[in-house]
Amino acid sequence: MAEFSDITTFIFDVDGVLTDGCVIAYESGEQVRRFFVKDGYAIEKALAAGYHIVIISGGEQESVRKRLKFLGITDVFLGVKDKLTLFNEYTQTKHVDPSTILYMGDDIPDYKMLKLVGFPTCPADASIDIKPICKYVSPNNGGQGAVRDVIEKVMRAQGKWHPQNW
């Protein structure tokens, strides 16, 4: 797809995109999420290639922040109640053209964000309300390679996916 060649910035939701959407709630109150290692590998390669990766999520678990920091993501916004305001502030402050952004979301809280970016995407198991507004639906579910799928497609389209050199 030609749209993959215009992307400079990835914005991802967490629950249902970077994770499988399941939460394990422990008696201690801790809520644990599962991340897919192959998504993390692609994130590291995208960052090394100079792409911007931004996380915007309503959830605010510190373990999530630590995982994202471990991957090298510095633009992590958790506990966000108003994604649109944060998006507008981010794009203005960082001088990012929304038409060069790939956003991946999976449910109703992502709807308005998906309508603002140049390349809206979602995992295969996204809400039926989200799929019709996306230009690309990954064949993979959230937390099971959907993030790797879109990163790899963008990097391949731009000639930056070079496994033989890694």
N, CA, C and O atoms as a DFTB+ gen file, in Angstrom:
664 C
 N C O
     1  1       0.827      -1.189       0.000
     2  2       0.000       0.000       0.000
     3  2       0.870       1.251       0.000
     4  3       1.865       1.324       0.721
     5  1       0.503       2.200      -0.784
     6  2       1.271       3.436      -0.894
     7  2       1.282       4.212       0.419
     8  3       2.260       4.892       0.731
     9  1       0.186       4.112       1.201
    10  2       0.114       4.853       2.456
    11  2       1.245       4.482       3.418
    12  3       1.670       5.314       4.219
    13  1       1.724       3.266       3.346
    14  2       2.800       2.837       4.242
    15  2       4.074       3.638       4.007
    16  3       4.876       3.806       4.926
    17  1       4.269       4.130       2.799
    18  2       5.514       4.831       2.483
    19  2       5.545       6.268       2.988
    20  3       6.599       6.903       2.945
    21  1       4.436       6.793       3.460
    22  2       4.382       8.176       3.951
    23  2       4.518       8.303       5.468
    24  3       4.551       9.419       5.985
    25  1       4.596       7.200       6.181
    26  2       4.557       7.218       7.646
    27  2       5.908       7.612       8.254
    28  3       6.958       7.102       7.863
    29  1       5.849       8.537       9.223
    30  2       7.034       8.922      10.001
    31  2       6.826       8.655      11.487
    32  3       7.781       8.560      12.258
    33  1       5.554       8.535      11.872
    34  2       5.204       8.431      13.295
    35  2       4.147       7.353      13.492
    36  3       3.175       7.261      12.742
    37  1       4.364       6.547      14.516
    38  2       3.388       5.535      14.918
    39  2       2.798       5.963      16.256
    40  3       3.535       6.353      17.162
    41  1       1.488       5.894      16.385
    42  2       0.848       6.086      17.684
    43  2       0.035       4.831      17.967
    44  3      -0.772       4.388      17.149
    45  1       0.271       4.272      19.152
    46  2      -0.419       3.042      19.538
    47  2      -1.160       3.219      20.850
    48  3      -0.682       3.883      21.770
    49  1      -2.336       2.612      20.918
    50  2      -3.044       2.411      22.168
    51  2      -2.358       1.212      22.838
    52  3      -1.566       0.521      22.198
    53  1      -2.650       0.963      24.100
    54  2      -2.028      -0.179      24.790
    55  2      -2.975      -1.368      24.831
    56  3      -2.740      -2.368      24.151
    57  1      -4.043      -1.275      25.618
    58  2      -4.934      -2.422      25.815
    59  2      -5.678      -2.762      24.532
    60  3      -6.403      -1.931      23.984
    61  1      -5.493      -3.984      24.062
    62  2      -6.134      -4.440      22.833
    63  2      -5.312      -4.193      21.586
    64  3      -5.692      -4.634      20.502
    65  1      -4.187      -3.494      21.716
    66  2      -3.295      -3.233      20.585
    67  2      -1.907      -3.792      20.900
    68  3      -1.444      -4.722      20.240
    69  1      -1.254      -3.226      21.900
    70  2       0.042      -3.758      22.338
    71  2      -0.129      -4.954      23.267
    72  3       0.803      -5.735      23.460
    73  1      -1.308      -5.095      23.836
    74  2      -1.612      -6.264      24.661
    75  2      -2.830      -6.961      24.059
    76  3      -3.486      -6.428      23.165
    77  1      -3.117      -8.145      24.556
    78  2      -4.254      -8.897      24.019
    79  2      -5.587      -8.455      24.609
    80  3      -6.624      -9.055      24.328
    81  1      -5.558      -7.413      25.421
    82  2      -6.787      -6.890      25.988
    83  2      -7.236      -7.583      27.258
    84  3      -8.219      -7.170      27.874
    85  1      -6.538      -8.621      27.656
    86  2      -6.870      -9.318      28.897
    87  2      -6.112      -8.687      30.064
    88  3      -4.968      -8.257      29.914
    89  1      -6.747      -8.641      31.198
    90  2      -6.116      -8.117      32.404
    91  2      -6.221      -9.188      33.476
    92  3      -7.302      -9.720      33.727
    93  1      -5.112      -9.500      34.099
    94  2      -5.097     -10.422      35.224
    95  2      -5.079      -9.565      36.481
    96  3      -4.136      -8.805      36.703
    97  1      -6.107      -9.682      37.298
    98  2      -6.228      -8.878      38.509
    99  2      -5.852      -9.732      39.715
   100  3      -6.523     -10.712      40.037
   101  1      -4.778      -9.342      40.367
   102  2      -4.316     -10.046      41.551
   103  2      -4.994      -9.497      42.802
   104  3      -5.470      -8.362      42.815
   105  1      -5.031     -10.298      43.830
   106  2      -5.636      -9.889      45.095
   107  2      -4.979      -8.632      45.644
   108  3      -5.623      -7.846      46.339
   109  1      -3.708      -8.440      45.337
   110  2      -2.972      -7.255      45.805
   111  2      -3.465      -5.973      45.140
   112  3      -3.147      -4.874      45.593
   113  1      -4.238      -6.114      44.069
   114  2      -4.717      -4.951      43.334
   115  2      -3.938      -4.722      42.044
   116  3      -4.364      -3.957      41.179
   117  1      -2.790      -5.393      41.922
   118  2      -1.995      -5.253      40.703
   119  2      -2.768      -5.851      39.525
   120  3      -3.388      -6.908      39.640
   121  1      -2.714      -5.155      38.398
   122  2      -3.363      -5.620      37.179
   123  2      -2.286      -5.837      36.125
   124  3      -1.607      -4.893      35.720
   125  1      -2.132      -7.066      35.687
   126  2      -1.039      -7.448      34.807
   127  2      -1.535      -7.606      33.368
   128  3      -2.613      -8.143      33.113
   129  1      -0.708      -7.116      32.437
   130  2      -1.010      -7.240      31.013
   131  2       0.092      -8.029      30.328
   132  3       1.235      -8.049      30.785
   133  1      -0.268      -8.687      29.211
   134  2       0.709      -9.460      28.441
   135  2       1.075      -8.700      27.176
   136  3       0.205      -8.228      26.444
   137  1       2.389      -8.587      26.929
   138  2       2.903      -7.968      25.706
   139  2       3.506      -9.055      24.833
   140  3       3.953     -10.083      25.340
   141  1       3.521      -8.837      23.534
   142  2       4.048      -9.791      22.565
   143  2       5.478      -9.398      22.218
   144  3       5.719      -8.279      21.764
   145  1       6.419     -10.296      22.425
   146  2       7.840     -10.000      22.228
   147  2       8.152      -9.543      20.803
   148  3       8.994      -8.665      20.610
   149  1       7.498     -10.117      19.819
   150  2       7.775      -9.735      18.428
   151  2       7.333      -8.297      18.132
   152  3       7.942      -7.620      17.305
   153  1       6.281      -7.836      18.802
   154  2       5.902      -6.426      18.683
   155  2       7.021      -5.555      19.250
   156  3       7.396      -4.543      18.658
   157  1       7.542      -5.957      20.392
   158  2       8.622      -5.204      21.026
   159  2       9.866      -5.133      20.156
   160  3      10.518      -4.092      20.083
   161  1      10.194      -6.224      19.504
   162  2      11.361      -6.246      18.614
   163  2      11.187      -5.248      17.475
   164  3      12.111      -4.502      17.149
   165  1      10.003      -5.235      16.873
   166  2       9.741      -4.303      15.775
   167  2       9.782      -2.853      16.257
   168  3      10.266      -1.976      15.541
   169  1       9.281      -2.599      17.455
   170  2       9.342      -1.251      18.019
   171  2      10.784      -0.800      18.163
   172  3      11.124       0.324      17.795
   173  1      11.632      -1.667      18.693
   174  2      13.052      -1.316      18.846
   175  2      13.697      -1.009      17.497
   176  3      14.483      -0.067      17.392
   177  1      13.382      -1.780      16.478
   178  2      13.954      -1.556      15.144
   179  2      13.426      -0.257      14.531
   180  3      14.172       0.469      13.873
   181  1      12.153       0.031      14.744
   182  2      11.582       1.275      14.223
   183  2      12.219       2.492      14.886
   184  3      12.533       3.477      14.217
   185  1      12.405       2.422      16.185
   186  2      13.055       3.532      16.889
   187  2      14.485       3.726      16.388
   188  3      14.924       4.854      16.165
   189  1      15.201       2.624      16.215
   190  2      16.580       2.704      15.722
   191  2      16.646       3.291      14.312
   192  3      17.640       3.915      13.940
   193  1      15.582       3.088      13.530
   194  2      15.531       3.602      12.153
   195  2      15.066       5.056      12.094
   196  3      15.009       5.648      11.015
   197  1      14.732       5.637      13.260
   198  2      14.377       7.046      13.303
   199  2      12.898       7.377      13.310
   200  3      12.532       8.548      13.218
   201  1      12.044       6.381      13.417
   202  2      10.613       6.650      13.503
   203  2      10.265       7.158      14.901
   204  3      10.943       6.837      15.877
   205  1       9.214       7.945      14.983
   206  2       8.679       8.379      16.272
   207  2       7.621       7.358      16.671
   208  3       6.781       6.967      15.861
   209  1       7.675       6.936      17.923
   210  2       6.648       6.037      18.439
   211  2       6.068       6.679      19.685
   212  3       6.785       7.056      20.612
   213  1       4.757       6.792      19.678
   214  2       4.031       7.457      20.752
   215  2       2.979       6.489      21.288
   216  3       2.308       5.791      20.527
   217  1       2.852       6.463      22.598
   218  2       1.837       5.642      23.251
   219  2       0.850       6.577      23.935
   220  3       1.237       7.442      24.721
   221  1      -0.434       6.389      23.625
   222  2      -1.484       7.155      24.289
   223  2      -2.522       6.163      24.786
   224  3      -3.151       5.460      23.996
   225  1      -2.698       6.111      26.104
   226  2      -3.596       5.121      26.684
   227  2      -4.339       5.690      27.886
   228  3      -3.823       6.537      28.616
   229  1      -5.530       5.217      28.067
   230  2      -6.301       5.591      29.250
   231  2      -5.831       4.860      30.496
   232  3      -6.024       5.340      31.613
   233  1      -5.211       3.694      30.305
   234  2      -4.694       2.936      31.443
   235  2      -3.465       3.599      32.030
   236  3      -2.786       4.380      31.364
   237  1      -3.185       3.279      33.288
   238  2      -2.047       3.943      33.915
   239  2      -1.208       3.037      34.811
   240  3      -0.690       3.489      35.833
   241  1      -1.070       1.791      34.449
   242  2      -0.260       0.859      35.229
   243  2       1.234       1.161      35.085
   244  3       1.733       1.330      33.972
   245  1       1.927       1.227      36.190
   246  2       3.359       1.521      36.167
   247  2       4.148       0.409      35.468
   248  3       5.185       0.676      34.861
   249  1       3.669      -0.825      35.550
   250  2       4.362      -1.924      34.872
   251  2       4.325      -1.722      33.352
   252  3       5.271      -2.096      32.660
   253  1       3.264      -1.145      32.838
   254  2       3.166      -0.849      31.404
   255  2       4.201       0.206      31.036
   256  3       4.914       0.062      30.043
   257  1       4.281       1.269      31.839
   258  2       5.267       2.326      31.591
   259  2       6.692       1.747      31.576
   260  3       7.505       2.107      30.724
   261  1       6.979       0.863      32.511
   262  2       8.320       0.263      32.579
   263  2       8.614      -0.581      31.344
   264  3       9.730      -0.540      30.826
   265  1       7.650      -1.336      30.872
   266  2       7.838      -2.149      29.667
   267  2       8.130      -1.258      28.464
   268  3       9.041      -1.542      27.687
   269  1       7.371      -0.196      28.309
   270  2       7.538       0.701      27.168
   271  2       8.874       1.435      27.243
   272  3       9.533       1.636      26.223
   273  1       9.269       1.828      28.435
   274  2      10.577       2.476      28.626
   275  2      11.697       1.494      28.288
   276  3      12.686       1.878      27.664
   277  1      11.552       0.241      28.690
   278  2      12.532      -0.796      28.375
   279  2      12.728      -0.929      26.865
   280  3      13.840      -1.180      26.400
   281  1      11.648      -0.761      26.104
   282  2      11.733      -0.857      24.643
   283  2      12.358       0.387      24.017
   284  3      12.718       0.379      22.839
   285  1      12.487       1.461      24.806
   286  2      13.094       2.688      24.305
   287  2      12.116       3.777      23.928
   288  3      12.510       4.807      23.381
   289  1      10.842       3.561      24.214
   290  2       9.827       4.568      23.881
   291  2       9.857       5.656      24.947
   292  3       9.720       5.374      26.137
   293  1      10.035       6.893      24.515
   294  2      10.089       8.011      25.462
   295  2       8.783       8.807      25.498
   296  3       8.486       9.460      26.499
   297  1       8.013       8.760      24.432
   298  2       6.752       9.494      24.385
   299  2       5.611       8.581      24.817
   300  3       4.862       8.054      23.995
   301  1       5.503       8.411      26.130
   302  2       4.504       7.523      26.713
   303  2       3.537       8.362      27.538
   304  3       3.934       9.020      28.500
   305  1       2.283       8.331      27.158
   306  2       1.252       9.099      27.841
   307  2       0.189       8.129      28.348
   308  3      -0.619       7.619      27.572
   309  1       0.198       7.881      29.653
   310  2      -0.748       6.953      30.269
   311  2      -1.739       7.734      31.131
   312  3      -1.455       8.854      31.557
   313  1      -2.881       7.146      31.379
   314  2      -3.904       7.804      32.189
   315  2      -4.562       8.960      31.455
   316  3      -5.079       9.886      32.080
   317  1      -4.541       8.906      30.137
   318  2      -5.076      10.005      29.327
   319  2      -6.592       9.859      29.199
   320  3      -7.094       8.841      28.721
   321  1      -7.294      10.871      29.625
   322  2      -8.761      10.867      29.526
   323  2      -9.220      11.526      28.228
   324  3     -10.272      11.179      27.692
   325  1      -8.433      12.475      27.721
   326  2      -8.790      13.197      26.509
   327  2      -7.675      13.023      25.474
   328  3      -6.751      13.833      25.405
   329  1      -7.770      11.975      24.681
   330  2      -6.733      11.662      23.704
   331  2      -6.607      12.741      22.632
   332  3      -5.507      12.997      22.142
   333  1      -7.708      13.369      22.267
   334  2      -7.680      14.377      21.209
   335  2      -6.852      15.602      21.592
   336  3      -6.062      16.100      20.791
   337  1      -7.039      16.080      22.814
   338  2      -6.270      17.242      23.264
   339  2      -4.792      16.908      23.288
   340  3      -3.968      17.697      22.827
   341  1      -4.450      15.748      23.821
   342  2      -3.047      15.340      23.872
   343  2      -2.486      15.197      22.458
   344  3      -1.366      15.635      22.194
   345  1      -3.236      14.601      21.561
   346  2      -2.811      14.442      20.169
   347  2      -2.513      15.800      19.534
   348  3      -1.466      15.984      18.914
   349  1      -3.434      16.743      19.692
   350  2      -3.242      18.077      19.105
   351  2      -2.024      18.777      19.690
   352  3      -1.258      19.405      18.959
   353  1      -1.843      18.675      20.997
   354  2      -0.668      19.288      21.637
   355  2       0.615      18.634      21.133
   356  3       1.592      19.319      20.831
   357  1       0.606      17.324      21.047
   358  2       1.802      16.595      20.607
   359  2       2.176      16.962      19.169
   360  3       3.331      17.280      18.889
   361  1       1.212      16.918      18.272
   362  2       1.528      17.196      16.863
   363  2       1.984      18.632      16.660
   364  3       2.842      18.894      15.817
   365  1       1.425      19.559      17.417
   366  2       1.851      20.958      17.303
   367  2       3.240      21.167      17.904
   368  3       4.094      21.806      17.289
   369  1       3.463      20.634      19.091
   370  2       4.751      20.808      19.769
   371  2       5.890      20.143      19.011
   372  3       6.976      20.709      18.891
   373  1       5.644      18.948      18.503
   374  2       6.685      18.174      17.804
   375  2       6.707      18.431      16.297
   376  3       7.544      17.882      15.580
   377  1       5.782      19.268      15.823
   378  2       5.696      19.602      14.400
   379  2       5.539      18.346      13.538
   380  3       6.272      18.135      12.571
   381  1       4.571      17.528      13.915
   382  2       4.278      16.299      13.184
   383  2       3.004      16.497      12.377
   384  3       1.968      16.877      12.923
   385  1       3.083      16.243      11.097
   386  2       1.929      16.351      10.211
   387  2       1.031      15.125      10.426
   388  3       1.480      13.997      10.221
   389  1      -0.218      15.323      10.833
   390  2      -1.110      14.173      11.071
   391  2      -1.226      13.219       9.881
   392  3      -1.514      12.036      10.066
   393  1      -1.006      13.717       8.668
   394  2      -1.114      12.842       7.496
   395  2       0.016      11.817       7.444
   396  3      -0.072      10.851       6.686
   397  1       1.072      12.005       8.231
   398  2       2.202      11.067       8.251
   399  2       2.148      10.123       9.455
   400  3       3.115       9.418       9.745
   401  1       1.015      10.118      10.147
   402  2       0.866       9.294      11.354
   403  2       0.044       8.049      11.061
   404  3      -1.019       8.117      10.444
   405  1       0.558       6.912      11.515
   406  2      -0.188       5.669      11.545
   407  2      -0.646       5.487      12.987
   408  3       0.176       5.414      13.900
   409  1      -1.935       5.417      13.186
   410  2      -2.493       5.179      14.518
   411  2      -3.151       3.817      14.516
   412  3      -3.875       3.466      13.584
   413  1      -2.894       3.045      15.570
   414  2      -3.569       1.760      15.715
   415  2      -4.367       1.770      17.009
   416  3      -3.824       1.936      18.101
   417  1      -5.677       1.586      16.853
   418  2      -6.569       1.492      17.992
   419  2      -7.546       0.358      17.760
   420  3      -7.666      -0.160      16.650
   421  1      -8.242      -0.021      18.815
   422  2      -9.099      -1.201      18.694
   423  2     -10.534      -1.024      19.155
   424  3     -11.364      -1.912      18.962
   425  1     -10.839       0.138      19.773
   426  2     -12.177       0.238      20.341
   427  2     -12.668       1.691      20.323
   428  3     -11.953       2.588      19.875
   429  1     -13.867       1.908      20.803
   430  2     -14.547       3.194      20.736
   431  2     -13.701       4.382      21.224
   432  3     -13.746       5.438      20.592
   433  1     -12.931       4.262      22.317
   434  2     -12.123       5.415      22.731
   435  2     -11.098       5.861      21.675
   436  3     -10.564       6.966      21.765
   437  1     -10.827       5.026      20.694
   438  2      -9.864       5.352      19.632
   439  2     -10.535       5.952      18.398
   440  3      -9.849       6.430      17.495
   441  1     -11.847       5.933      18.350
   442  2     -12.587       6.321      17.146
   443  2     -12.178       7.695      16.620
   444  3     -11.802       7.825      15.455
   445  1     -12.247       8.710      17.464
   446  2     -11.946      10.078      17.010
   447  2     -10.491      10.232      16.594
   448  3     -10.186      10.953      15.644
   449  1      -9.593       9.553      17.305
   450  2      -8.170       9.603      16.945
   451  2      -7.946       8.994      15.565
   452  3      -7.196       9.538      14.755
   453  1      -8.590       7.879      15.305
   454  2      -8.434       7.218      14.016
   455  2      -8.904       8.106      12.869
   456  3      -8.380       8.015      11.759
   457  1      -9.882       8.957      13.128
   458  2     -10.407       9.851      12.095
   459  2      -9.462      11.024      11.803
   460  3      -9.606      11.685      10.774
   461  1      -8.507      11.288      12.689
   462  2      -7.614      12.443      12.548
   463  2      -6.313      12.167      11.813
   464  3      -5.680      13.095      11.309
   465  1      -5.907      10.909      11.745
   466  2      -4.583      10.589      11.216
   467  2      -4.638      10.193       9.744
   468  3      -5.699       9.880       9.204
   469  1      -3.472      10.215       9.113
   470  2      -3.385       9.856       7.710
   471  2      -3.615       8.388       7.442
   472  3      -4.134       8.011       6.392
   473  1      -3.222       7.548       8.410
   474  2      -3.339       6.109       8.166
   475  2      -3.887       5.399       9.405
   476  3      -3.114       4.923      10.236
   477  1      -5.213       5.324       9.535
   478  2      -5.826       4.619      10.660
   479  2      -5.784       3.110      10.451
   480  3      -6.117       2.609       9.377
   481  1      -5.369       2.393      11.496
   482  2      -5.267       0.934      11.426
   483  2      -5.833       0.321      12.704
   484  3      -6.032       1.006      13.707
   485  1      -6.085      -0.983      12.641
   486  2      -6.567      -1.690      13.827
   487  2      -6.177      -3.160      13.743
   488  3      -5.881      -3.669      12.661
   489  1      -6.177      -3.839      14.882
   490  2      -5.938      -5.285      14.887
   491  2      -7.159      -6.033      14.343
   492  3      -8.246      -5.465      14.233
   493  1      -6.972      -7.292      14.011
   494  2      -8.052      -8.126      13.462
   495  2      -9.241      -8.241      14.403
   496  3     -10.383      -8.348      13.956
   497  1      -8.973      -8.220      15.716
   498  2     -10.053      -8.389      16.687
   499  2     -10.608      -7.070      17.206
   500  3     -11.205      -7.033      18.281
   501  1     -10.420      -5.990      16.458
   502  2     -10.958      -4.685      16.855
   503  2     -12.486      -4.704      16.829
   504  3     -13.108      -5.576      16.222
   505  1     -13.057      -3.734      17.494
   506  2     -14.505      -3.558      17.538
   507  2     -15.083      -3.403      16.126
   508  3     -14.431      -2.858      15.235
   509  1     -16.297      -3.882      15.938
   510  2     -16.939      -3.749      14.628
   511  2     -17.192      -2.284      14.267
   512  3     -17.419      -1.969      13.099
   513  1     -17.157      -1.396      15.244
   514  2     -17.321       0.030      14.971
   515  2     -16.029       0.668      14.481
   516  3     -16.060       1.742      13.879
   517  1     -14.914       0.032      14.728
   518  2     -13.598       0.575      14.389
   519  2     -13.132       0.114      13.008
   520  3     -12.587       0.908      12.240
   521  1     -13.339      -1.132      12.697
   522  2     -12.836      -1.681      11.428
   523  2     -13.238      -0.876      10.188
   524  3     -12.391      -0.660       9.321
   525  1     -14.484      -0.424      10.065
   526  2     -14.878       0.287       8.836
   527  2     -14.162       1.626       8.616
   528  3     -14.078       2.093       7.480
   529  1     -13.647       2.248       9.675
   530  2     -12.991       3.547       9.503
   531  2     -11.484       3.417       9.314
   532  3     -10.788       4.420       9.157
   533  1     -10.983       2.196       9.328
   534  2      -9.549       1.969       9.174
   535  2      -9.186       1.697       7.716
   536  3      -9.926       1.033       6.989
   537  1      -8.047       2.217       7.310
   538  2      -7.540       1.951       5.966
   539  2      -6.866       0.587       5.888
   540  3      -6.712       0.015       4.809
   541  1      -6.466       0.074       7.057
   542  2      -5.815      -1.232       7.080
   543  2      -6.214      -1.958       8.354
   544  3      -6.144      -1.397       9.448
   545  1      -6.630      -3.203       8.208
   546  2      -6.929      -4.079       9.339
   547  2      -5.882      -5.183       9.320
   548  3      -5.818      -5.970       8.376
   549  1      -5.069      -5.237      10.360
   550  2      -4.033      -6.264      10.435
   551  2      -4.685      -7.646      10.494
   552  3      -5.763      -7.794      11.070
   553  1      -4.050      -8.649       9.909
   554  2      -4.578     -10.011      10.051
   555  2      -4.318     -10.578      11.446
   556  3      -4.817     -11.652      11.783
   557  1      -3.535      -9.857      12.260
   558  2      -3.190     -10.318      13.608
   559  2      -4.036      -9.601      14.659
   560  3      -4.428      -8.447      14.485
   561  1      -4.302     -10.301      15.737
   562  2      -5.029      -9.712      16.860
   563  2      -4.127      -8.789      17.661
   564  3      -2.903      -8.828      17.535
   565  1      -4.750      -7.961      18.483
   566  2      -4.001      -7.113      19.396
   567  2      -3.194      -7.966      20.363
   568  3      -3.670      -8.990      20.853
   569  1      -1.970      -7.533      20.631
   570  2      -1.110      -8.285      21.540
   571  2      -0.603      -9.582      20.959
   572  3      -0.025     -10.398      21.676
   573  1      -0.814      -9.790      19.646
   574  2      -0.382     -11.027      18.992
   575  2       0.233     -10.736      17.628
   576  3       0.103     -11.529      16.695
   577  1       0.903      -9.592      17.520
   578  2       1.631      -9.295      16.296
   579  2       1.052      -8.214      15.413
   580  3       1.611      -7.938      14.352
   581  1      -0.050      -7.586      15.807
   582  2      -0.634      -6.519      14.984
   583  2       0.326      -5.335      14.873
   584  3       0.456      -4.737      13.806
   585  1       0.987      -5.003      15.961
   586  2       1.945      -3.883      15.949
   587  2       3.144      -4.238      15.075
   588  3       3.582      -3.415      14.271
   589  1       3.671      -5.425      15.216
   590  2       4.783      -5.874      14.369
   591  2       4.385      -5.811      12.904
   592  3       5.176      -5.387      12.061
   593  1       3.177      -6.226      12.599
   594  2       2.685      -6.241      11.231
   595  2       2.755      -4.852      10.594
   596  3       3.300      -4.702       9.501
   597  1       2.213      -3.844      11.263
   598  2       2.196      -2.513      10.642
   599  2       3.580      -1.871      10.612
   600  3       3.926      -1.192       9.645
   601  1       4.365      -2.077      11.651
   602  2       5.727      -1.524      11.644
   603  2       6.540      -2.144      10.515
   604  3       7.217      -1.440       9.766
   605  1       6.470      -3.444      10.401
   606  2       7.233      -4.124       9.355
   607  2       6.774      -3.686       7.963
   608  3       7.607      -3.492       7.077
   609  1       5.481      -3.530       7.759
   610  2       4.979      -3.095       6.448
   611  2       5.481      -1.690       6.103
   612  3       5.880      -1.437       4.967
   613  1       5.463      -0.790       7.066
   614  2       5.957       0.573       6.837
   615  2       7.448       0.551       6.525
   616  3       7.898       1.167       5.560
   617  1       8.200      -0.155       7.340
   618  2       9.652      -0.184       7.147
   619  2      10.030      -0.860       5.827
   620  3      10.965      -0.422       5.157
   621  1       9.321      -1.909       5.451
   622  2       9.584      -2.552       4.150
   623  2       9.254      -1.600       3.000
   624  3      10.011      -1.507       2.034
   625  1       8.125      -0.894       3.102
   626  2       7.718       0.038       2.048
   627  2       8.739       1.163       1.876
   628  3       8.882       1.718       0.786
   629  1       9.446       1.493       2.957
   630  2      10.420       2.580       2.924
   631  2      11.858       2.073       2.808
   632  3      12.807       2.850       2.914
   633  1      12.012       0.769       2.591
   634  2      13.345       0.194       2.418
   635  2      14.195       0.199       3.675
   636  3      15.422       0.251       3.592
   637  1      13.554       0.146       4.849
   638  2      14.283       0.205       6.121
   639  2      14.223      -1.088       6.928
   640  3      14.751      -1.139       8.039
   641  1      13.597      -2.121       6.399
   642  2      13.523      -3.410       7.104
   643  2      14.637      -4.284       6.538
   644  3      14.522      -4.804       5.428
   645  1      15.713      -4.443       7.301
   646  2      16.911      -5.138       6.817
   647  2      17.363      -6.232       7.795
   648  3      18.387      -6.065       8.458
   649  1      16.640      -7.323       7.898
   650  2      17.007      -8.379       8.854
   651  2      18.423      -8.903       8.666
   652  3      19.056      -9.314       9.638
   653  1      18.928      -8.897       7.450
   654  2      20.274      -9.411       7.196
   655  2      21.348      -8.559       7.863
   656  3      22.478      -9.019       8.027
   657  1      21.021      -7.335       8.249
   658  2      21.998      -6.432       8.884
   659  2      21.857      -6.362      10.403
   660  3      22.627      -5.665      11.065
   661  1      20.867      -7.086      10.968
   662  2      20.632      -6.954      12.417
   663  2      21.276      -8.041      13.170
   664  3      21.179      -8.084      14.397
